[in-house]
Amino acid sequence: MQSFRTEIENPIVERDILELERKIALFKEGKIDEEKFRSLRLARGVYGQRQPGVQMIRIKLPYGRVTGDQLRRICKVSEEYSTGRLHITTRQDIQIHYVSLDRTPELWAELEKDDVTLREACGNTVRNVTASETAGIDPNEPFDVTPYADATFKYFLRNPICQEMGRKFKMSFSSSDEDTGLAYMHDLGFIPKVKTIDGKEVRGFKVLLGGGLGSQPRHGDVIAEFLETDQLIPLIEVVLRIFDRHGERARRNKARMKFLVKDLGLEAFLELVEQERKALPFHSYPLDFENSEAGQKLPNPEKPELGAELGLDFELWKQTNVLPQKQAGYVAVGVRVPLGDFYISQARALADLVQKYANDEVRFTLRQNFLIRDVREDLVPYFYQELKKIGLAERGYNSLGDITACPGTDTCNLGIASSTGIAVELEKVILDEYPQYLKNKDLVIKISGCMNACGQHNMAHIGFQGMSMRVGKTVIPALQVLLGGGNLGDGNGRFADKVTKIPSRRGPEALRILLNDFEANSGDLDFLSYYDEKGQIYFYELIKELADSSKVTEADRIDWGREENYEVAVGVGECAGVVIDLVATLLLEAKEKLDLGQESLENGRWSDSIYHHYAGLINAAKALLLGEDVSTNSYANIISLFDEKFVETGKVNLGRSFADKVYEIKNHEPSEEFAKAYAAQALEIYQVLKNYREEEVEA
């Protein structure tokens, strides 16, 4: 297991992995609290799954891009440490399951050999930065957002401002006004725009803030119609600083950005943003990618020999799975991956295919598929032939029959009912009874196993949410049926209405009723227009008979994909980590942050040093407050309560208020002079607080 120490060239990455290994050992020895250890491993992509004793590993793939070599590396790791099955998430990541905790440092080290990371794939961090899979090839795009998404990912990875926020933070870049990146449902969403200024075309973004799904979906607010690209990184950083300071930390279900914006009000939030700008290390962060885009090369391989005649299946597949590109003579091939699950034998063959005959990359999609880009048009038959050999030539890419579903009760602690099981059944219904819908890309079905909406069910035209239903003295698996959600483009979307709850076993019949009614009565209307014309009550009446619990049968007691009677078994979710309330642990953590601050100071990273010292002071103050049984719910709350409980009462003498000292961070530019002064002050305050705590314990 120690061999990775000499094989990793990046010392920062090596330290990350060694730190994980060390903390695993301390946890096993009982020297780290379980909840604190959970927070640490989540930020390193190690997620507890439903089955005890094993972990899910989330591999972070910015904007879903993976090269052939990286895909082979992921296969090697899955084969060695997991089950050989790869799962594509709705955030363009790859997950592997059933991994032993002890082997996660070694696994991570293996991935890093091809520049693949686990860092900040889970936990209270900036999660994977997603983007339209067509970015760079979209015929309708103003410019390629890929390099901007990449710059965002790199800038905020390991950035001290977003390592331990109150909750996770999600960003997305769309390629065009079609908004296939779903900007409106992200904490920050970006849609590319071009504007003429002084006779010159200037690149920028429409920006949306505070969107989200879950049990209380919220549409993002437009905070900029046109933000020039040099302001992208500064805006994200200042928003993250405000979220880190003011975001809820005690009530986990209220800790997302959408709740902070709602509670403060958009205007007040943006005022805080303006007040914080002085503290930024960059007031302009130029991102000039025009020249790099112009230098991009397209593949021109020798044409391979084709086997037997392909026939009608190929023609049908081509209608739904081949997408136009803005590059003349090239197309993209969409590969439908049912439920996002495929295997390493398929992935290895895929890696060979894209390296030899495409542009050596695959983009995983928000709908759990993948897109092969830059395929020369005359090679499309060959790609179909090769994909069919490995079982990846199903037609209906991004169609109604291409259903999105989270893992649900298969592996997730929060799953209430099986999302994958019902998804399989609904796909069968569409394929066998409504094959015409395999061409329909205007209707979307999404399924989540619980209210947290990892399957994005509440923004679909037809959505299903896993639930339970009490019938007499027993509980059966159920589905909430939601209708009328959808992406309207240019940062506009709508969330689905809850129509009724039905036993899970009746899900296929509900779909039949809905599709039959739509086909018979909608005329020329699209589904959303038809839904609006008829209204929520009409659809309730249409399927209400399926909700009748008096007609429950024995079959209704068994969930899809299962053989045994249903039991509710919801564990502790780890989607965003847990707040730690141990005084000693917090003081130790405060010292670790101060040490990181000193290291940043020595390396001339003034802004990083300031923020590490700031975070160290917050942790030390929280430790003393918790020692007095004082509850806190945000960093700003910690600062004010510390003054109230310790400084104003004379228990701790800092010369002036804690707030005055801590908030110097937002009143000064991050210069060398200020960084050194702030560091010295932070170390002095920490020592005072540490001495106070030791005296209290001894007393």
XYZ file of C-alpha atoms in Angstrom, residues 32-690:
659
model
C -10.956 10.420 15.680
C -14.666 10.778 16.223
C -16.781 8.898 13.667
C -18.667 11.984 12.533
C -15.485 14.002 12.071
C -13.937 11.180 10.107
C -17.020 11.001 7.922
C -16.625 14.669 7.013
C -12.973 14.132 6.094
C -13.496 11.075 3.898
C -16.494 12.583 2.104
C -14.357 15.500 0.955
C -12.102 12.855 -0.560
C -14.806 11.073 -2.515
C -15.316 8.197 -0.045
C -19.028 7.742 0.668
C -20.674 5.192 2.937
C -23.221 3.052 1.135
C -26.307 1.184 2.262
C -24.433 -2.056 2.783
C -22.299 -2.012 5.973
C -18.521 -2.233 5.811
C -18.067 -1.010 2.237
C -17.810 2.372 0.528
C -18.966 4.011 -2.667
C -16.143 5.884 -4.392
C -17.098 8.906 -6.474
C -14.589 9.835 -9.170
C -14.662 13.531 -10.039
C -14.648 14.162 -13.782
C -14.965 17.898 -14.522
C -17.705 18.563 -17.131
C -17.846 14.784 -17.693
C -14.707 14.591 -19.833
C -12.509 11.510 -19.770
C -9.727 10.423 -22.132
C -9.059 6.898 -23.306
C -6.153 6.460 -20.891
C -8.182 7.828 -17.997
C -11.033 5.470 -18.799
C -8.641 2.523 -18.818
C -7.239 3.684 -15.474
C -10.757 3.808 -13.997
C -11.355 0.289 -15.350
C -8.140 -0.966 -13.767
C -9.137 0.484 -10.406
C -12.674 -0.885 -10.610
C -11.373 -4.318 -11.492
C -8.850 -4.308 -8.645
C -10.832 -2.653 -5.860
C -14.516 -2.917 -6.808
C -16.961 -5.072 -8.770
C -16.132 -4.040 -12.340
C -19.325 -2.051 -12.771
C -19.208 1.688 -13.478
C -22.105 4.019 -12.697
C -22.573 7.383 -14.437
C -24.189 9.986 -12.177
C -26.431 12.921 -13.047
C -23.434 15.166 -12.296
C -21.202 13.560 -14.913
C -19.141 11.643 -12.341
C -18.332 7.955 -12.221
C -19.091 5.927 -9.104
C -17.812 2.505 -8.139
C -19.202 0.516 -5.233
C -18.300 -2.073 -2.597
C -14.803 -0.736 -1.878
C -12.994 -1.489 1.386
C -12.207 1.664 3.379
C -8.623 0.510 4.054
C -7.879 0.386 0.336
C -9.166 3.841 -0.599
C -5.781 5.638 -0.335
C -4.205 3.052 -2.623
C -7.141 3.288 -5.034
C -6.836 7.084 -5.142
C -3.127 6.852 -5.813
C -3.758 4.529 -8.748
C -6.256 6.974 -10.257
C -3.885 9.905 -9.942
C -1.402 8.196 -12.274
C -3.657 9.400 -15.091
C -4.703 12.671 -13.453
C -8.034 11.452 -12.115
C -9.086 12.670 -8.677
C -11.510 11.880 -5.861
C -10.883 15.196 -4.137
C -14.080 17.078 -3.241
C -16.353 14.697 -5.120
C -18.530 14.539 -1.971
C -18.881 16.529 1.238
C -19.461 20.208 2.012
C -17.379 21.397 -0.910
C -17.627 22.663 -4.466
C -18.866 19.523 -6.192
C -18.121 18.501 -9.757
C -18.400 21.425 -12.172
C -20.791 20.217 -14.857
C -21.337 21.409 -18.418
C -23.343 20.570 -21.512
C -21.806 17.477 -23.088
C -22.070 19.231 -26.465
C -19.909 22.178 -25.364
C -17.368 22.813 -28.112
C -19.389 21.104 -30.833
C -22.862 22.619 -30.334
C -23.990 24.312 -33.595
C -25.901 26.889 -31.534
C -23.214 27.860 -29.026
C -21.764 31.405 -28.929
C -18.440 29.909 -27.819
C -17.053 26.777 -26.176
C -17.634 26.907 -22.409
C -15.391 23.880 -21.773
C -12.205 25.818 -20.929
C -14.146 28.135 -18.619
C -15.624 25.172 -16.753
C -12.143 23.669 -16.562
C -10.631 26.885 -15.189
C -13.397 27.030 -12.570
C -12.757 23.435 -11.512
C -9.002 23.995 -11.173
C -9.255 27.303 -9.324
C -11.569 26.015 -6.599
C -10.093 22.538 -6.123
C -8.418 22.578 -2.668
C -9.204 26.283 -2.372
C -9.422 27.096 1.361
C -12.641 29.113 1.001
C -14.717 26.069 0.071
C -13.397 23.113 2.024
C -15.877 22.980 4.904
C -18.967 24.943 4.015
C -22.378 24.366 5.560
C -23.407 22.252 2.581
C -22.376 21.292 -0.917
C -22.219 23.816 -3.752
C -23.006 23.004 -7.378
C -22.182 24.895 -10.580
C -23.025 24.251 -14.205
C -22.155 25.710 -17.612
C -24.594 25.445 -20.504
C -23.348 25.514 -24.090
C -26.165 27.680 -25.502
C -29.550 29.240 -24.808
C -31.071 25.761 -24.872
C -29.589 25.538 -21.361
C -28.876 21.826 -21.474
C -26.632 22.367 -18.436
C -29.785 23.333 -16.456
C -28.449 26.628 -15.081
C -31.703 27.463 -13.306
C -31.444 24.579 -10.822
C -27.855 25.164 -9.649
C -26.284 27.215 -6.888
C -24.568 29.075 -9.715
C -25.456 28.494 -13.343
C -23.840 30.058 -16.414
C -25.159 30.499 -19.955
C -22.735 31.868 -22.586
C -23.492 35.148 -24.320
C -21.664 37.380 -26.803
C -22.120 41.139 -26.722
C -20.764 43.848 -28.980
C -18.894 46.506 -26.977
C -17.118 49.356 -28.754
C -17.424 47.484 -32.019
C -15.802 44.328 -30.646
C -17.440 41.004 -29.776
C -16.990 40.311 -26.063
C -17.642 37.007 -24.317
C -19.647 36.742 -21.137
C -22.249 34.777 -19.208
C -25.799 35.123 -18.041
C -25.588 34.159 -14.355
C -28.227 32.521 -12.146
C -27.889 32.161 -8.372
C -29.602 30.055 -5.721
C -31.370 27.355 -7.701
C -31.861 23.843 -6.434
C -34.041 20.737 -6.320
C -34.677 18.545 -3.254
C -37.910 18.650 -1.267
C -38.213 22.416 -1.810
C -37.073 23.196 -5.351
C -36.172 26.804 -6.110
C -35.629 28.530 -9.437
C -32.358 30.451 -9.582
C -32.395 34.254 -9.697
C -30.742 36.055 -12.601
C -28.012 38.203 -11.024
C -26.262 39.178 -14.253
C -27.545 39.291 -17.813
C -23.974 39.671 -19.032
C -20.894 39.025 -16.904
C -17.643 39.396 -18.818
C -15.445 36.319 -18.612
C -12.669 38.036 -16.637
C -15.231 38.465 -13.803
C -16.237 34.784 -13.709
C -13.744 33.565 -11.092
C -14.033 36.677 -8.869
C -17.826 36.402 -8.800
C -17.775 32.708 -7.895
C -15.215 33.301 -5.162
C -17.093 36.153 -3.534
C -20.366 34.184 -3.605
C -18.625 31.212 -1.972
C -17.148 33.461 0.730
C -20.606 34.757 1.632
C -22.062 31.245 1.605
C -19.236 29.981 3.811
C -19.710 32.783 6.352
C -23.480 33.148 6.486
C -24.736 29.736 5.383
C -26.656 27.593 7.862
C -24.558 24.935 9.625
C -26.809 23.509 12.320
C -29.988 22.629 10.407
C -28.693 20.500 7.563
C -31.971 20.595 5.650
C -31.771 24.413 5.508
C -28.094 24.728 4.687
C -28.111 25.076 0.900
C -27.491 28.324 -0.958
C -31.133 28.553 -2.034
C -32.238 28.924 1.595
C -29.610 31.570 2.340
C -30.724 33.657 -0.648
C -34.357 33.215 0.349
C -33.721 34.121 4.011
C -31.517 37.150 3.356
C -33.301 38.319 0.244
C -31.515 38.664 -3.072
C -30.753 42.362 -2.638
C -29.223 41.883 0.821
C -27.194 38.923 -0.414
C -25.782 40.958 -3.293
C -24.933 43.795 -0.880
C -22.817 41.330 1.127
C -21.188 40.280 -2.129
C -20.188 43.874 -2.884
C -18.865 44.411 0.655
C -16.658 41.336 0.353
C -15.041 42.211 -2.977
C -12.140 44.111 -1.411
C -10.869 40.893 0.157
C -10.585 39.062 -3.176
C -7.127 38.134 -4.448
C -8.242 38.934 -8.020
C -10.634 41.656 -9.078
C -10.183 40.525 -12.654
C -9.190 37.026 -13.716
C -8.720 37.026 -17.505
C -9.668 33.805 -19.269
C -8.705 34.183 -22.906
C -9.340 30.962 -24.786
C -10.013 32.181 -28.304
C -6.566 31.179 -29.588
C -6.609 27.743 -27.970
C -9.970 26.972 -29.568
C -8.704 28.016 -32.984
C -5.825 25.554 -32.624
C -7.979 22.519 -31.868
C -7.427 19.625 -34.260
C -9.953 17.159 -35.595
C -9.084 13.471 -36.054
C -8.597 12.058 -39.539
C -7.993 8.311 -39.136
C -7.782 5.753 -41.911
C -11.171 4.284 -42.630
C -11.448 0.774 -41.146
C -13.161 -2.105 -42.890
C -16.840 -2.589 -42.191
C -18.286 -6.034 -41.563
C -21.668 -7.275 -42.754
C -24.470 -5.014 -43.979
C -25.987 -3.210 -40.999
C -29.660 -3.113 -42.002
C -32.711 -1.387 -40.551
C -31.513 -1.391 -36.929
C -28.629 0.861 -37.933
C -30.924 3.297 -39.728
C -33.225 3.517 -36.696
C -30.253 3.972 -34.358
C -28.794 6.697 -36.559
C -32.040 8.690 -36.374
C -31.838 9.013 -32.592
C -28.172 8.625 -31.667
C -26.226 10.744 -34.156
C -26.015 14.472 -33.456
C -24.793 17.253 -35.758
C -21.633 19.176 -34.879
C -20.680 22.714 -35.796
C -17.501 21.264 -37.302
C -18.254 20.421 -40.946
C -17.923 16.745 -41.829
C -18.113 15.558 -38.214
C -20.878 14.319 -35.933
C -21.252 13.198 -32.339
C -22.470 9.729 -31.395
C -24.782 9.524 -28.397
C -24.553 6.281 -26.450
C -27.533 5.352 -24.338
C -26.529 3.684 -21.066
C -29.636 2.368 -19.276
C -29.608 3.620 -15.674
C -26.030 4.800 -16.196
C -24.557 1.346 -15.537
C -21.926 -0.228 -17.762
C -18.957 -2.550 -17.325
C -15.193 -2.393 -17.617
C -15.114 -4.727 -20.628
C -17.295 -2.222 -22.464
C -15.325 0.751 -21.189
C -11.972 -0.672 -22.309
C -13.287 -1.324 -25.810
C -14.717 2.191 -25.814
C -11.336 3.652 -24.849
C -9.713 1.891 -27.810
C -12.436 3.104 -30.166
C -12.228 6.794 -29.267
C -8.441 6.821 -29.274
C -8.179 5.265 -32.727
C -11.138 6.785 -34.533
C -12.392 9.849 -32.633
C -10.698 12.617 -30.642
C -9.647 10.542 -27.630
C -12.397 11.697 -25.343
C -15.797 10.764 -24.025
C -18.178 13.155 -22.275
C -20.504 11.679 -19.671
C -23.855 13.430 -19.630
C -26.328 14.793 -17.081
C -28.728 12.078 -18.237
C -26.309 9.242 -17.367
C -25.212 8.547 -20.937
C -22.077 9.451 -22.819
C -21.251 11.289 -26.005
C -18.459 10.414 -28.442
C -17.458 13.607 -30.221
C -15.611 14.450 -33.434
C -16.599 11.345 -35.360
C -16.029 11.698 -39.098
C -19.373 11.233 -40.843
C -18.236 8.337 -42.995
C -17.196 6.418 -39.850
C -20.665 6.383 -38.283
C -21.497 2.852 -39.570
C -18.231 1.564 -38.115
C -18.980 3.127 -34.736
C -22.400 1.501 -34.706
C -20.853 -1.853 -35.569
C -18.267 -1.606 -32.786
C -20.702 -0.288 -30.193
C -23.129 -3.081 -31.003
C -20.382 -5.649 -30.369
C -20.087 -4.418 -26.781
C -23.805 -3.951 -26.124
C -23.828 -0.155 -26.309
C -25.898 0.428 -29.432
C -29.364 0.899 -27.982
C -31.375 3.505 -29.845
C -33.317 6.317 -28.212
C -30.462 8.463 -26.858
C -31.950 11.292 -24.757
C -35.478 10.214 -25.688
C -38.508 9.445 -23.526
C -37.304 5.849 -23.337
C -33.974 7.015 -21.935
C -34.961 7.311 -18.277
C -32.780 8.958 -15.632
C -32.743 7.301 -12.193
C -30.577 7.545 -9.081
C -29.267 4.304 -7.437
C -32.055 4.464 -4.828
C -32.354 1.498 -2.491
C -29.711 -0.438 -4.421
C -26.844 1.271 -2.573
C -27.941 4.654 -1.144
C -28.637 5.080 2.567
C -31.447 7.535 1.854
C -33.324 5.450 -0.685
C -36.958 4.779 0.267
C -38.156 2.842 -2.780
C -36.364 1.300 -5.751
C -35.753 3.867 -8.486
C -33.719 1.553 -10.717
C -36.275 -1.250 -10.514
C -39.186 0.898 -11.659
C -37.017 2.572 -14.308
C -36.298 -0.817 -15.891
C -40.015 -1.593 -16.010
C -40.949 1.775 -17.506
C -38.290 1.442 -20.194
C -39.750 -1.955 -21.100
C -43.211 -0.401 -21.423
C -41.918 2.277 -23.784
C -39.829 -0.107 -25.887
C -42.540 -2.757 -26.208
C -45.711 -0.650 -26.357
C -44.693 2.874 -27.399
C -41.599 2.488 -29.617
C -42.503 5.717 -31.437
C -41.378 7.591 -28.307
C -37.802 6.446 -28.833
C -37.634 9.349 -31.294
C -39.263 11.823 -28.923
C -36.682 14.064 -27.247
C -39.253 16.573 -26.006
C -40.568 14.353 -23.220
C -38.443 13.443 -20.208
C -38.942 10.885 -17.413
C -36.801 11.092 -14.273
C -36.924 9.024 -11.087
C -35.493 9.555 -7.590
C -35.521 7.079 -4.718
C -36.263 9.822 -2.171
C -37.103 13.525 -1.894
C -33.478 14.632 -2.311
C -33.906 14.492 -6.086
C -30.582 13.003 -7.171
C -32.558 11.671 -10.137
C -33.919 15.200 -10.747
C -37.515 13.947 -10.750
C -39.089 17.314 -9.913
C -37.838 19.042 -13.059
C -39.092 16.350 -15.463
C -42.202 16.297 -17.633
C -43.082 13.027 -15.894
C -41.369 12.382 -12.562
C -41.516 9.650 -9.946
C -40.268 9.924 -6.367
C -39.724 6.885 -4.169
C -41.912 6.884 -1.057
C -43.694 4.482 1.266
C -47.435 4.009 1.823
C -49.098 2.664 4.951
C -51.837 0.121 4.297
C -53.389 -1.165 7.504
C -50.563 -2.409 9.698
C -48.051 -2.772 6.895
C -46.025 -0.413 4.708
C -45.630 -0.856 0.964
C -43.307 0.801 -1.577
C -44.883 3.775 -3.333
C -44.254 6.429 -5.945
C -45.198 10.086 -5.903
C -46.256 10.978 -9.456
C -45.175 14.458 -10.552
C -46.120 16.155 -13.814
C -45.405 19.381 -15.654
C -41.750 20.140 -15.007
C -39.281 21.002 -17.727
C -36.398 23.063 -19.078
C -37.633 26.067 -21.079
C -34.234 27.412 -22.122
C -32.124 30.525 -21.452
C -32.148 29.946 -17.705
C -35.888 29.376 -17.409
C -37.408 26.204 -16.074
C -40.429 24.915 -14.227
C -40.877 22.400 -11.455
C -43.363 19.567 -11.577
C -46.601 19.434 -9.587
C -47.251 16.573 -7.188
C -50.313 14.797 -8.556
C -50.842 11.716 -6.379
C -49.088 8.820 -4.633
C -49.529 5.271 -5.899
C -48.097 1.847 -5.016
C -44.825 1.319 -6.892
C -46.162 -1.736 -8.682
C -48.714 0.462 -10.428
C -46.099 2.767 -11.939
C -46.144 1.137 -15.409
C -49.944 1.413 -15.583
C -49.742 5.092 -14.608
C -47.363 5.686 -17.500
C -49.682 3.870 -19.923
C -52.648 5.995 -18.837
C -50.677 9.218 -19.226
C -49.254 8.374 -22.653
C -52.568 7.036 -23.974
C -54.352 10.192 -22.890
C -51.657 12.421 -24.379
C -51.747 10.602 -27.714
C -55.535 10.632 -27.901
C -56.293 14.176 -26.790
C -53.282 16.513 -27.070
C -53.609 17.299 -30.771
C -50.661 19.455 -31.836
C -49.783 20.532 -28.293
C -46.518 19.517 -26.667
C -46.760 17.797 -23.283
C -46.268 20.909 -21.144
C -48.811 22.910 -23.121
C -51.256 20.026 -22.860
C -50.628 19.747 -19.114
C -51.250 23.473 -18.669
C -54.436 23.310 -20.732
C -55.886 20.433 -18.718
C -54.517 21.314 -15.283
C -53.330 19.348 -12.271
C -56.801 18.185 -11.175
C -57.495 16.638 -14.588
C -54.436 14.420 -14.276
C -55.248 13.576 -10.674
C -58.665 12.345 -11.780
C -57.003 10.430 -14.605
C -54.853 8.256 -12.343
C -56.517 8.530 -8.924
C -57.891 4.987 -9.131
C -54.308 3.708 -9.017
C -53.869 5.407 -5.630
C -56.688 3.363 -4.023
C -55.015 1.519 -1.140
C -58.075 -0.669 -0.556
C -57.172 -2.628 -3.676
C -53.613 -3.451 -2.603
C -52.533 -6.993 -3.502
C -49.731 -9.176 -2.217
C -47.699 -8.219 -5.302
C -47.881 -4.549 -4.246
C -45.911 -5.402 -1.105
C -42.808 -6.276 -3.130
C -40.760 -3.498 -4.705
C -39.494 -3.681 -8.279
C -36.275 -5.656 -8.547
C -36.840 -7.382 -5.196
C -38.185 -10.750 -4.129
C -38.930 -10.104 -0.454
C -41.676 -8.005 1.137
C -40.862 -4.317 1.421
C -39.385 -2.807 4.595
C -38.515 0.846 5.177
C -34.778 1.006 5.898
C -33.505 4.552 5.640
C -30.044 5.233 7.044
C -28.056 8.379 7.707
C -27.429 10.282 4.502
C -23.964 11.489 3.684
C -24.708 13.765 0.753
C -23.205 16.755 2.562
C -21.372 15.555 5.636
C -22.224 16.253 9.283
C -21.397 19.139 11.598
C -18.947 18.115 14.330
C -19.516 19.267 17.911
C -16.486 17.975 19.818
C -14.425 20.684 21.530
C -11.085 18.898 21.379
C -11.572 17.922 17.751
C -12.425 21.495 16.792
C -9.379 22.903 18.560
C -7.179 20.358 16.830
C -8.779 21.241 13.528
C -8.258 24.939 14.212
C -4.551 24.324 14.726
C -4.359 22.315 11.498
C -5.873 25.246 9.608
C -3.456 27.680 11.183
C -0.599 25.390 10.136
C -1.940 25.410 6.573
C -2.074 29.182 6.806
C 1.552 29.357 7.851
C 2.537 27.074 4.983
C 0.651 29.277 2.504
C 2.366 32.326 3.997
C 5.796 30.776 3.482
C 4.897 30.026 -0.151
C 3.654 33.543 -0.875
C -0.022 32.593 -1.259
C -1.339 35.575 0.654
C -5.073 35.101 0.074
C -4.958 31.396 0.937
C -2.998 32.156 4.108
C -5.525 34.748 5.232
C -8.474 32.411 4.691
C -6.827 29.457 6.441
C -6.106 31.649 9.478
C -9.674 32.984 9.382
C -11.103 29.448 9.343
C -8.780 28.461 12.190
C -10.094 31.296 14.351
C -13.701 30.314 13.627
C -13.062 26.706 14.636
C -11.317 27.743 17.853
C -14.165 30.089 18.771
C -16.754 27.420 18.026
C -14.878 24.959 20.232
C -15.159 27.283 23.253
C -18.810 28.044 22.545
C -19.649 24.350 22.387
C -17.768 23.848 25.621
C -20.347 26.209 27.128
C -23.256 24.373 25.394
C -23.895 27.352 23.145
C -25.413 26.316 19.818
C -24.342 28.034 16.604
C -25.671 27.885 13.069
C -23.257 29.885 10.876
C -19.765 31.332 10.907
C -21.221 34.830 11.299
C -23.263 33.559 14.253
C -20.134 32.051 15.851
C -18.330 35.391 15.664
C -21.150 37.412 17.249
C -21.879 34.804 19.946
C -18.210 34.536 20.913
C -18.109 38.255 21.585
C -21.342 38.028 23.584
C -20.360 34.996 25.691
C -16.623 35.479 26.118
C -15.313 38.928 25.221
C -18.107 41.140 26.551
C -18.274 39.102 29.790
C -14.530 39.488 30.334
C -13.818 35.743 30.201
C -11.409 36.309 27.326
C -9.431 39.513 26.790
C -8.519 40.199 23.161
C -8.006 43.943 23.452
C -11.009 44.569 21.230
C -13.904 42.528 19.912
C -13.412 39.196 18.233
C -15.538 40.435 15.337
C -13.275 43.452 14.769
C -10.226 41.242 14.598
C -11.732 38.450 12.477
C -13.535 40.735 10.030
C -10.351 42.488 9.086
C -10.350 39.815 6.388
C -12.976 41.714 4.404
C -11.596 45.213 5.013
C -8.161 44.711 3.456
C -6.813 43.593 0.146
C -4.867 40.318 0.460
C -1.399 41.876 0.390
C 1.767 40.378 1.826
C 1.773 42.941 4.623
C -1.794 42.202 5.678
C -1.363 38.434 5.348
C 1.599 38.474 7.753
C -0.175 40.748 10.226
C -3.387 38.691 10.121
C -1.420 35.460 10.616
C 0.423 36.811 13.632
C -2.835 38.030 15.148
C -4.572 34.705 14.511
C -1.822 32.724 16.227
C -1.965 35.064 19.192
C -5.762 34.744 19.507
C -5.607 30.967 19.149
C -3.125 30.728 21.982
C -5.362 32.845 24.219
C -8.350 30.629 23.438
C -6.357 27.429 23.870
